[in-house]
XYZ file of C-alpha atoms in Angstrom:
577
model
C 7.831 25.708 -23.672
C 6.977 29.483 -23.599
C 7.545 31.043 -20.218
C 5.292 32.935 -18.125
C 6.385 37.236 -18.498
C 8.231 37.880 -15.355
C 6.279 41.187 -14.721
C 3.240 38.787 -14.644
C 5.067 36.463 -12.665
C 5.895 39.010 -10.126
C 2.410 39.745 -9.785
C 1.088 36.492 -9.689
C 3.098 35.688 -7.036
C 2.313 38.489 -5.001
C -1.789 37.378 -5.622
C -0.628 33.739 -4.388
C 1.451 34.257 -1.174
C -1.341 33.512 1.022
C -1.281 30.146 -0.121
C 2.092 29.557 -0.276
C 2.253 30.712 3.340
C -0.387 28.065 4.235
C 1.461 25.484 2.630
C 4.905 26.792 4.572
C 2.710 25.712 7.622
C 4.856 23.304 9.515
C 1.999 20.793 9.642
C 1.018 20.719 5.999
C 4.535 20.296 4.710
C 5.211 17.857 2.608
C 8.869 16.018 2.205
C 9.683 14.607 -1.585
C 9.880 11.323 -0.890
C 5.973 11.309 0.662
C 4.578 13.497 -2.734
C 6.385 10.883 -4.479
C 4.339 7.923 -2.902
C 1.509 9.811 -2.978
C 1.179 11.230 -6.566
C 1.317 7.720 -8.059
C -0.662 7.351 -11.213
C -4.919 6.269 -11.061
C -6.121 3.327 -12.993
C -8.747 5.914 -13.155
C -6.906 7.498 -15.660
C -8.093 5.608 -18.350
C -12.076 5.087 -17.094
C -14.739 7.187 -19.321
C -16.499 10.188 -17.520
C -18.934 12.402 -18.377
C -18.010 16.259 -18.620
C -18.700 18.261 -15.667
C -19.702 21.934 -16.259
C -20.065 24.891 -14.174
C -21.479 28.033 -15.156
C -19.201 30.085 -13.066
C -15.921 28.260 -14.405
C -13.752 28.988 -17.288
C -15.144 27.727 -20.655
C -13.392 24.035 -21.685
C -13.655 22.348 -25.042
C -14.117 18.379 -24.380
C -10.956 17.835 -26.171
C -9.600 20.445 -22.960
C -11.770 17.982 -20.239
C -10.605 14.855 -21.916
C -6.740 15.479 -21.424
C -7.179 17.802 -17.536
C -9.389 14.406 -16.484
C -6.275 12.474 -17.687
C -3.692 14.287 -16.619
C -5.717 14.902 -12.994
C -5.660 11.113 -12.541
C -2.378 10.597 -13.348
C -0.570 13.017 -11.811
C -3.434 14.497 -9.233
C -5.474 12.198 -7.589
C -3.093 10.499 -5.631
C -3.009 13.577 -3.172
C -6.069 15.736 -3.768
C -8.427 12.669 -4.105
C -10.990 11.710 -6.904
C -13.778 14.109 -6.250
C -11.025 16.557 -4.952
C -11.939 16.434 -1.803
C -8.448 16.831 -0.731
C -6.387 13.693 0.520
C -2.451 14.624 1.367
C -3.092 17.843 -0.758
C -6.072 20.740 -0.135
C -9.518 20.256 -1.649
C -9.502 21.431 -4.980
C -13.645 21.871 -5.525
C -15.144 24.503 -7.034
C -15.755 26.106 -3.277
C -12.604 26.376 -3.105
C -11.136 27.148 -6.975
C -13.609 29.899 -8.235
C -12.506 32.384 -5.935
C -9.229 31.952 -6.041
C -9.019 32.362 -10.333
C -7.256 31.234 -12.908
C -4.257 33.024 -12.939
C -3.922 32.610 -9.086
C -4.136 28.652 -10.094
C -2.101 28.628 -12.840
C 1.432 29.852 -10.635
C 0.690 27.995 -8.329
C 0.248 24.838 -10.760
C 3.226 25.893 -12.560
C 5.669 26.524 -9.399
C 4.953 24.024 -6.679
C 4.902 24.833 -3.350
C 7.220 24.539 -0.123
C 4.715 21.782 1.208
C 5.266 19.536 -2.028
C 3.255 20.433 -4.373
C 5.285 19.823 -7.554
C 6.117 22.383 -9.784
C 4.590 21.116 -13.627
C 5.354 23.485 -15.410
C 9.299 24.457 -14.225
C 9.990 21.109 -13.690
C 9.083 20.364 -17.678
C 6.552 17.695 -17.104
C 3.788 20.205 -17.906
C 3.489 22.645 -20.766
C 1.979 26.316 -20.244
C -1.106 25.083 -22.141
C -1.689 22.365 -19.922
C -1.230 24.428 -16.761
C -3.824 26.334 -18.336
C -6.369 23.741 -18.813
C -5.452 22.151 -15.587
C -6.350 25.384 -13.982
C -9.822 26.161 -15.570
C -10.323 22.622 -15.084
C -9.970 22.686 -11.376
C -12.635 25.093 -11.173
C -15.697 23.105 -12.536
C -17.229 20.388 -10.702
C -15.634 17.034 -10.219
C -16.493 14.142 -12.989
C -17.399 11.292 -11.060
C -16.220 7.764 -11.786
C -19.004 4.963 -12.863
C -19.927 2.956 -9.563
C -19.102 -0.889 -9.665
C -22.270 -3.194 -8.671
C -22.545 -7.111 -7.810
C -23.607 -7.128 -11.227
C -20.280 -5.863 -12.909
C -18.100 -7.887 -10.718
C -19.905 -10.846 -11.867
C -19.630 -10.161 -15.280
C -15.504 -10.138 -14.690
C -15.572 -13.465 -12.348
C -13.710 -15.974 -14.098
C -12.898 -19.642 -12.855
C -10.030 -20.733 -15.008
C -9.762 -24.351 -13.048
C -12.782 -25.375 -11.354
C -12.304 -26.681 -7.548
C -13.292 -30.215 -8.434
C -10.946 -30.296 -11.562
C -7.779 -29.125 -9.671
C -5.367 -31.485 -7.640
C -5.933 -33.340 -4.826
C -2.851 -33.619 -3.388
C 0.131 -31.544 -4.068
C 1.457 -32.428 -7.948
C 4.942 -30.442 -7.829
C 8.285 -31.304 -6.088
C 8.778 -27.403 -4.846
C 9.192 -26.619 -1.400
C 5.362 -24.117 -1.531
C 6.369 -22.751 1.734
C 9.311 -21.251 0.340
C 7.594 -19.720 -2.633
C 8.355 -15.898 -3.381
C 5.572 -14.074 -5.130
C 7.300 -10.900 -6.713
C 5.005 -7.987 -8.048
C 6.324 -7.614 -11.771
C 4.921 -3.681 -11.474
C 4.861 -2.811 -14.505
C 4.261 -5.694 -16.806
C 0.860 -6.993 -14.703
C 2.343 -10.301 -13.496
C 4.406 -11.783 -10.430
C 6.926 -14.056 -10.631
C 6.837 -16.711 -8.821
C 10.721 -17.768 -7.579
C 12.035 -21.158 -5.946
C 13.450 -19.786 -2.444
C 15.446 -22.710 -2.664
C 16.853 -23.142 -6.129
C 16.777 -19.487 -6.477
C 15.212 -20.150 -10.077
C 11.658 -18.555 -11.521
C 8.726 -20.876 -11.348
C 6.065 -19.307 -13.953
C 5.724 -15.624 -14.380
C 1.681 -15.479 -13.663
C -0.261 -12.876 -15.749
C -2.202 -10.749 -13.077
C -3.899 -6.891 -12.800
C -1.352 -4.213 -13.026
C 0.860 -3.014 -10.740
C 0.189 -5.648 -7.864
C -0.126 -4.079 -4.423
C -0.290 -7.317 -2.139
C 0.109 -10.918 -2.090
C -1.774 -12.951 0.157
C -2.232 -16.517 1.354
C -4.960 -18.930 2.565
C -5.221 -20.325 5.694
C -3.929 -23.297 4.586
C -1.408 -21.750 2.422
C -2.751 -23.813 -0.978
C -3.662 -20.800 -2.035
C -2.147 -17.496 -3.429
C -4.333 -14.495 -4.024
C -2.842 -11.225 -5.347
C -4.799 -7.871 -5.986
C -3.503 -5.039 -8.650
C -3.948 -1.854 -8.123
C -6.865 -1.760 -11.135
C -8.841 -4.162 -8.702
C -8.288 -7.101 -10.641
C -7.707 -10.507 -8.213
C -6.116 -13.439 -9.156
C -6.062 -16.758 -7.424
C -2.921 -19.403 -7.746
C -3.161 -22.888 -6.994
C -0.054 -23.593 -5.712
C -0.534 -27.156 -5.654
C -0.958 -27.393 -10.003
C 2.463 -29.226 -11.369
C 3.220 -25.632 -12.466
C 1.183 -23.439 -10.143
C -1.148 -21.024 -11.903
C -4.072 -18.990 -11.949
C -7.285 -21.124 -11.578
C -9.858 -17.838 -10.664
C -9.509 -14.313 -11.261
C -12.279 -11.225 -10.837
C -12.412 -7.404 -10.687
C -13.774 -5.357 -7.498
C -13.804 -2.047 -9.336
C -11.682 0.193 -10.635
C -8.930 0.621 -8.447
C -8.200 -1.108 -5.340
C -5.250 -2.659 -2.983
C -6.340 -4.877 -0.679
C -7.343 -8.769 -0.272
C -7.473 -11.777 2.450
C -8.790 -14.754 3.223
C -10.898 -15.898 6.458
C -8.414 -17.541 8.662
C -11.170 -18.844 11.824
C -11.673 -21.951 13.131
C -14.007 -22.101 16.905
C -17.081 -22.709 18.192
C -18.410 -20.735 15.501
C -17.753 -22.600 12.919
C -14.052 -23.671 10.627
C -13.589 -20.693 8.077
C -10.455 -21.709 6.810
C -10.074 -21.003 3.244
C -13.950 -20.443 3.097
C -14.047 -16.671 2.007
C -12.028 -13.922 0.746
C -12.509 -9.807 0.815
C -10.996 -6.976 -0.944
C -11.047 -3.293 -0.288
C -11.747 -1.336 -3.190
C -10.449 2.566 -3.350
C -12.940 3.088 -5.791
C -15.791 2.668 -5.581
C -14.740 3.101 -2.077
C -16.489 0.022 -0.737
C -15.382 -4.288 -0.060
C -16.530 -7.020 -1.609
C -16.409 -10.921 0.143
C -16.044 -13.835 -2.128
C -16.235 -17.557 -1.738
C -12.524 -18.645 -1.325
C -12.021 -21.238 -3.548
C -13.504 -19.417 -6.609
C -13.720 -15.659 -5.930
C -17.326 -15.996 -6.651
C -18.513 -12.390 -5.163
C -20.965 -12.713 -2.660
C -21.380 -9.275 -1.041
C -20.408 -5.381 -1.400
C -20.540 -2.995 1.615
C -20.120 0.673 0.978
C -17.559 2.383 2.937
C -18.786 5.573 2.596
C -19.769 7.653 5.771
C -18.660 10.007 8.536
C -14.748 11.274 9.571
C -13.813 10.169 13.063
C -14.252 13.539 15.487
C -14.953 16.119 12.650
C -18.341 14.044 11.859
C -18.044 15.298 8.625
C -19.444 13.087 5.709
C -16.831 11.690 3.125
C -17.719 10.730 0.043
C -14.740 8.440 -1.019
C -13.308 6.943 2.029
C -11.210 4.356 0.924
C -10.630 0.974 2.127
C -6.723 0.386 3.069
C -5.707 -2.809 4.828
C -7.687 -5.850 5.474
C -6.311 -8.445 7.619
C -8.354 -11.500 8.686
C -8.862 -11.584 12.643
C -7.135 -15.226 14.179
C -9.437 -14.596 17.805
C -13.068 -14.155 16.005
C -14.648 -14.980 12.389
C -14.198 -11.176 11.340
C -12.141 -9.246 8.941
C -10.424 -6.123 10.185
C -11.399 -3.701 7.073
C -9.204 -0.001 7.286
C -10.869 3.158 5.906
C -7.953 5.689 5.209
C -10.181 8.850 5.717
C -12.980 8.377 7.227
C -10.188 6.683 10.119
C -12.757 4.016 11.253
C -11.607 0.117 11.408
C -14.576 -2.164 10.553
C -14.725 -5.472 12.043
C -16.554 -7.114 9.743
C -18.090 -10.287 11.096
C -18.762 -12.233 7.945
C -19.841 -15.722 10.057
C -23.469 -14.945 8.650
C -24.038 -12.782 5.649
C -27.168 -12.994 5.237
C -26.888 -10.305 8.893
C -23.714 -8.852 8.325
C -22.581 -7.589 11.699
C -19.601 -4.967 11.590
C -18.470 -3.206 14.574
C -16.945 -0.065 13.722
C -13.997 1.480 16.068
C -12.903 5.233 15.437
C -9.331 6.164 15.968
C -7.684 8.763 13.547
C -7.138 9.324 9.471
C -5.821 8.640 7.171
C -5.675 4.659 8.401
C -3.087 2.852 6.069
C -0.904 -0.029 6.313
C -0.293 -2.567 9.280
C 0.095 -5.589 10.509
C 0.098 -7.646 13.652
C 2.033 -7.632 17.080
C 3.721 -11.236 17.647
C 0.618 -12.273 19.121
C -1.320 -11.555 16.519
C -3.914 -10.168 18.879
C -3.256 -6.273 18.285
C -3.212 -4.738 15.067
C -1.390 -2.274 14.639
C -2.046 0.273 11.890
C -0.798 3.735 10.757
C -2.966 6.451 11.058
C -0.483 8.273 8.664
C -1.907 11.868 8.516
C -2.402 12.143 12.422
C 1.116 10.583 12.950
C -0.356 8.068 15.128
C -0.550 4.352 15.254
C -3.617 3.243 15.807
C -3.705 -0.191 18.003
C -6.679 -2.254 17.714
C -7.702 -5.290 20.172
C -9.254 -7.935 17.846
C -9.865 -10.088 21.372
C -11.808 -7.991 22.888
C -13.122 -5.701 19.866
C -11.998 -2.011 20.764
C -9.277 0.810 20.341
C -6.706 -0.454 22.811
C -4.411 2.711 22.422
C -3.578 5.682 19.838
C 0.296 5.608 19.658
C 2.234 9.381 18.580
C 5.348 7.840 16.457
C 7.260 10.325 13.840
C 6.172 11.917 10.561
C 3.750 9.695 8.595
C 4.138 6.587 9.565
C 4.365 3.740 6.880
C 5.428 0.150 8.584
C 4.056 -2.207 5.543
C 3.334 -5.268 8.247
C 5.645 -3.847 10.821
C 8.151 -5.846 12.422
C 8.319 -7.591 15.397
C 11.291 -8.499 18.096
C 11.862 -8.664 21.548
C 13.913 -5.531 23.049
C 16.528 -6.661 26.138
C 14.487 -4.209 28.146
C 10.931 -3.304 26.644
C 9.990 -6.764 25.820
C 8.128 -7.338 22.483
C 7.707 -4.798 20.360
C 6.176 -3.811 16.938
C 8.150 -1.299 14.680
C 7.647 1.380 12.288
C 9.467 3.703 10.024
C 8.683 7.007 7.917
C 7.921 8.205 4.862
C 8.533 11.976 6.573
C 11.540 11.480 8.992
C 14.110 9.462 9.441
C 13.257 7.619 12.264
C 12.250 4.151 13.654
C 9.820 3.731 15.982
C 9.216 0.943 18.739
C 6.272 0.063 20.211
C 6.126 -2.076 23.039
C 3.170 -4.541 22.528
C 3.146 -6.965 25.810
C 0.391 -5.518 28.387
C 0.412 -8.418 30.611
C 4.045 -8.788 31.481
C 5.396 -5.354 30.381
C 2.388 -3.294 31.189
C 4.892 -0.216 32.112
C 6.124 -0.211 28.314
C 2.629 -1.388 26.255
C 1.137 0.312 23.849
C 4.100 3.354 24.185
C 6.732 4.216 21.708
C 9.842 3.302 24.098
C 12.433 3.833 21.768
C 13.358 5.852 18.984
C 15.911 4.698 16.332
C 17.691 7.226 13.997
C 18.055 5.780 10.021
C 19.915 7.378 7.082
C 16.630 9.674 5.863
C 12.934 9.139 5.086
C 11.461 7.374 2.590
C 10.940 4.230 3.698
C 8.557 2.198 2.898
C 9.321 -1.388 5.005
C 10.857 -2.662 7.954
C 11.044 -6.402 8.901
C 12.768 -8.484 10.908
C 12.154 -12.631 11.994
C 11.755 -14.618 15.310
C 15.500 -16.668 14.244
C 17.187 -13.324 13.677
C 18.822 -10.868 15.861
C 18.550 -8.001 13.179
C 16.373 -5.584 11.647
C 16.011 -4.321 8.166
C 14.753 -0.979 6.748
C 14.257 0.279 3.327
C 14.345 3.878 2.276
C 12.788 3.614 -1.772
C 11.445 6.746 -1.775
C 14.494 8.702 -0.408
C 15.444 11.234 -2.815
C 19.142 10.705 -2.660
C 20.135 7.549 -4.942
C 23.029 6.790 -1.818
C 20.033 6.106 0.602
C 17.299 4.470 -1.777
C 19.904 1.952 -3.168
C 20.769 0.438 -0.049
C 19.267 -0.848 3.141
C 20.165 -0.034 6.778
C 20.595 -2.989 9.570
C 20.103 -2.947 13.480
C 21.189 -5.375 16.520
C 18.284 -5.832 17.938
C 20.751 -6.930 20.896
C 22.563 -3.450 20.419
C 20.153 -0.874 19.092
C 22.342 1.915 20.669
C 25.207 1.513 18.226
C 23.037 2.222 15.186
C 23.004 0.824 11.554
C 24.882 -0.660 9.648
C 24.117 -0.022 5.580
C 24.179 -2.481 3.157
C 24.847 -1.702 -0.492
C 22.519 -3.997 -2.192
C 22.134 -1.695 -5.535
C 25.869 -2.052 -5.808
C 25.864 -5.563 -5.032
C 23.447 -6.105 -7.854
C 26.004 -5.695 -10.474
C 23.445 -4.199 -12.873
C 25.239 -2.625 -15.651
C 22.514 0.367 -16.867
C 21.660 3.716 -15.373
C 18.885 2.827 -13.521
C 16.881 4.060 -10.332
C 17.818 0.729 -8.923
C 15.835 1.356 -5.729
C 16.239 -1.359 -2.745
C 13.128 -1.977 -2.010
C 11.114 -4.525 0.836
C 13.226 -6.554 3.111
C 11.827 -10.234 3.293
C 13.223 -13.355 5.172
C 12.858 -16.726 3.756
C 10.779 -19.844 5.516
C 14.117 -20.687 7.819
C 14.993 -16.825 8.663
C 18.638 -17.260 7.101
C 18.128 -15.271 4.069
C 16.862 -11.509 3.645
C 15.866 -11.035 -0.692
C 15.266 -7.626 -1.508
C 14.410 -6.015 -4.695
C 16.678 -4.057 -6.461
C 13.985 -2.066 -8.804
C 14.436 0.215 -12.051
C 12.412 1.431 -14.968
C 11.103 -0.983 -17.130
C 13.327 -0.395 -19.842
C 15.920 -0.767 -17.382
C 17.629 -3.617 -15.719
C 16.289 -5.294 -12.301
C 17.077 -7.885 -9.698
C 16.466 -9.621 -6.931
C 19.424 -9.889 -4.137
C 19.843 -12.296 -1.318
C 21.773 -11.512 2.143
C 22.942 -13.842 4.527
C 21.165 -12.546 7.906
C 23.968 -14.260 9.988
C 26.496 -12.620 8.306
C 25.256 -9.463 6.602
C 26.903 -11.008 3.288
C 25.868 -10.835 -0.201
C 24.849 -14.540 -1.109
C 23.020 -14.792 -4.597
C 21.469 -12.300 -7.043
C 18.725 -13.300 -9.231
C 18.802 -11.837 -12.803
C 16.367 -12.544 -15.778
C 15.130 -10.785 -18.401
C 11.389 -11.693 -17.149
C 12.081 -9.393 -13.784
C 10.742 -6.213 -14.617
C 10.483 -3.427 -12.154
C 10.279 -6.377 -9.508
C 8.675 -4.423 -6.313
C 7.231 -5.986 -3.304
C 7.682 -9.475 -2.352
C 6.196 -12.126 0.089
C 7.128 -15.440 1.409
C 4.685 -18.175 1.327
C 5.128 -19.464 5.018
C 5.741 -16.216 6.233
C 2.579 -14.274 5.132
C 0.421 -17.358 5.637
C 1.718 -17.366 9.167
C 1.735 -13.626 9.381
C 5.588 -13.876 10.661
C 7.198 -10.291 10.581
């Protein structure tokens, strides 16, 4: 790699120090283990565009567009967005680019900055050429990805095992309820393991990289989305359970349910399922026992307070409301939950409630009344009343929250509460989530727990257990992402206790071997975590005893590769966290 002159460097830096100041800006910084979550490769990486031009840019050959679009998805998007709109990172359009240049660009491409942008070209995963392209490339307009109609997601609807050709009655001896589904990142599967023989039932071929798994109301069914929007649906009732429908909402995507109502408007159960696509940024609702798509709803609109229109809000967490027939859709940047009442969709009804960006991950409070949902870039977590259909509260926790589904407990003092840790501090935040008998403490953080660094990505504990579990994955020091940390929820004073479940693993290469999402079997006696690595690299599963904080079993096959997150049957169908 031929270096930059250090006269020119000099100068160059000089020319940039107004940005790097900006990104020095206390609220703008970045830690690693946050520009590591969020500069994850696109599935959009590998999608056609056409060539985008400006006559005020730097000339590119369409060899020179081809490889910036690919490298911008890869390596880009994840922060700065896909029309560059800025996400985590600053906008990057042409308003923004042209006057800076592109020599101003390319230092500040090659050398990172304090508030986590990487450095390419120091760090050696971009060559001076590149930083080059990636710098003239910045500077024209933004290709656009293809939209995704009705039309294309029908052409990609599949039913493997029509509804009256499958079972009618359970055909396997397996205990369904406790079923793991493991995301298989890398290979586009899940493995389905025996939480009670500890052995793999079928390794299920699936999208790639598999963000969520998700259960039916009556827990028959298993649907899991990948983050190239591709769904499948598992009957979990086949003598080997399998897929029997699969379809694509577009072209990148993490988020599905299933309608969970039954009242006086009607039994849902098992009737429909949605997904939230991140692009297009829009949702799509299927029938339930086929994935036949019914219906897609644009996302795209106005920023809660700025009133600024967004053209790429995308749709984070979807959770299925237990008090009304709605869905509870979450738009990371636009910060608006829709509830979606899909009793009639013929007149879709959706209430929309403003609270703050970027809205991520969340689940719900024990009585699965509040949702409770990071606001991540506002440090907030946003609380919403699916009762009574408003914002019940905006909650300041620590630095970017990121709670998965949370975790639930009761506190000796505070009563129940919903947790959360960080991906930017090392903290643990509790929530008290009981207005009628602990009005004093609701809807407050009333306690703040210290852990071994940020990172994390999950916490979770279980009604039969007196602990609580967090990960830290994303922690930048292999000590902390290779083990766990544990709390008495009867003693939260006396801190954590870690748990080496990388070294417990016995794996014999050189892996990352990053611990990552706690999850307690049906009975709450058992915590599995996953103990993930490269793919060319040994992985495993690893079981603690939550009575005794003891290493009980550790699954190894050659089939588990880059095992991630993880979900019990009864536990997600029950939404038990």
């Amino acid at each position: 790699m031929k270096p930059l002159k250090l006269t020119r460097i000099a100068a160059l830096l000089v020319l940039a120090a107004p940005l790097v100041a900006l990104a020095q800006d206390k609220k703008d910084h970045t830690t690693p283990a946050e520009a590591g979550y969020q500069a994850g490769g696109s599935p959009l990486a590998t999608e056609p565009m056409h060539q985008s031009t400006n006559p005020k840019a730097p000339a590119m050959t369409q060899a020179e567009f081809d490889l910036a679009r690919k490298t911008y998805f890869e390596r880009c998007a994840g922060c700065h967005g896909v029309l560059r709109k800025g996400a985590t990172g600053k906008p990057l359009t042409p308003d923004v680019t042209l006057t800076k240049g592109t020599d101003y660009l390319k230092v500040f491409i090659a050398y990172g900055s304090p508030a986590g942008m990487p450095n390419w070209q120091t760090s050696g995963e971009m060559d001076e050429k590149t930083v080059d392209i990636m710098a003239r490339y910045i500077q024209h307009d933004p290709p656009v990805p293809p939209e995704w109609s009705l039309a294309q997601t029908k052409s990609t609807w599949k039913v493997v095992v029509p509804p009256e050709k499958r079972p009618t009655k359970k055909m396997n001896n397996y205990n369904i309820d406790n079923i793991f589904s493991t995301t298989l990142r890398d290979t586009g599967e899940v493995a389905l393991i025996d939480g009670d023989t500890k052995k793999i039932i079928n390794i299920v071929k699936t999208g790639y990289a598999v963000h969520i798994s998700r259960l039916s109301a009556s827990g028959r069914y298993l649907y899991v989305i990948g983050r190239d929007a591709k769904i499948n649906m598992i009957d979990l009732w086949m003598p080997t359970p399998d897929n029997v429908a699969e379809v694509r909402v577009g072209l990148e995507a993490r988020s599905v349910d299933t309608s969970k109502y039954k009242g006086k408007e009607g039994d849902f159960t098992d009737k429909l399922a949605i997904a939230g696509s991140y692009w297009p940024p829009q949702y799509t609702i299927m029938k339930g026992d086929t994935l036949e798509p019914l219906k897609i709803v644009s996302t795209r609109g106005m920023v809660v307070g700025t009133q600024e229109y967004h053209p790429e809000p995308r749709v984070a967490s979807i959770v299925a409301s237990h008090f009304k027939p709605e869905f509870v859709v979450n738009v990371k940047e636009t910060g608006k939950t829709l509830m979606v009442d899909y009793s009639n969709l013929d007149a879709l009804k959706v209430t929309e409630i403003g609270s703050a960006p970027f809205l991520h991950d969340g689940g719900w409070d024990a009585s699965k009344r509040y949702f409770m949902v990071a606001a991540n870039q506002s440090n907030k977590i946003s609380v919403i009343d699916a009762k009574d259909g408003k914002l019940a509260a905006l909650v300041d926790v620590g630095k970017i929250p990121h709670p998965g589904r949370g975790a639930n407990f009761v506190h000796p003092k505070f009563g129940p509460v919903w947790s959360t840790g960080h991906l930017g501090d090392e903290t643990i935040s509790l929530i008290g989530t009981d207005p009628a008998k602990y009005r004093q403490y609701a809807f407050k953080e009333v306690m703040k727990l210290k852990g071994p660094g940020g990172g994390a990505l999950f916490i979770k504990s279980h009604p039969k257990s007196t602990h609580l579990y967090s990960d830290t994955p994303l922690n930048p020091d292999p000590k902390v992402s290779q083990a766990v940390v544990v709390y008495d929820i009867r003693n939260l004073d006396k801190g954590y206790t870690t748990l080496p479940i990388a070294e417990w693993a016995g794996l014999a290469d050189d892996g990352a071997k990053r611990v990552v999402q706690p999850e307690f079997n049906k009975a709450g006696d058992e915590v599995w975590f996953a103990v993930w690595s490269a793919k060319n690299k040994q992985s495993a599963m690893v079981v603690v005893d939550d009575k005794t904080l003891k290493l009980k079993t550790v699954i190894k096959d050659p089939r588990l590769i880059t095992p991630t997150g993880h979900f019990n049957v009864y536990n997600t169908q029950h939404d038990i966290y």
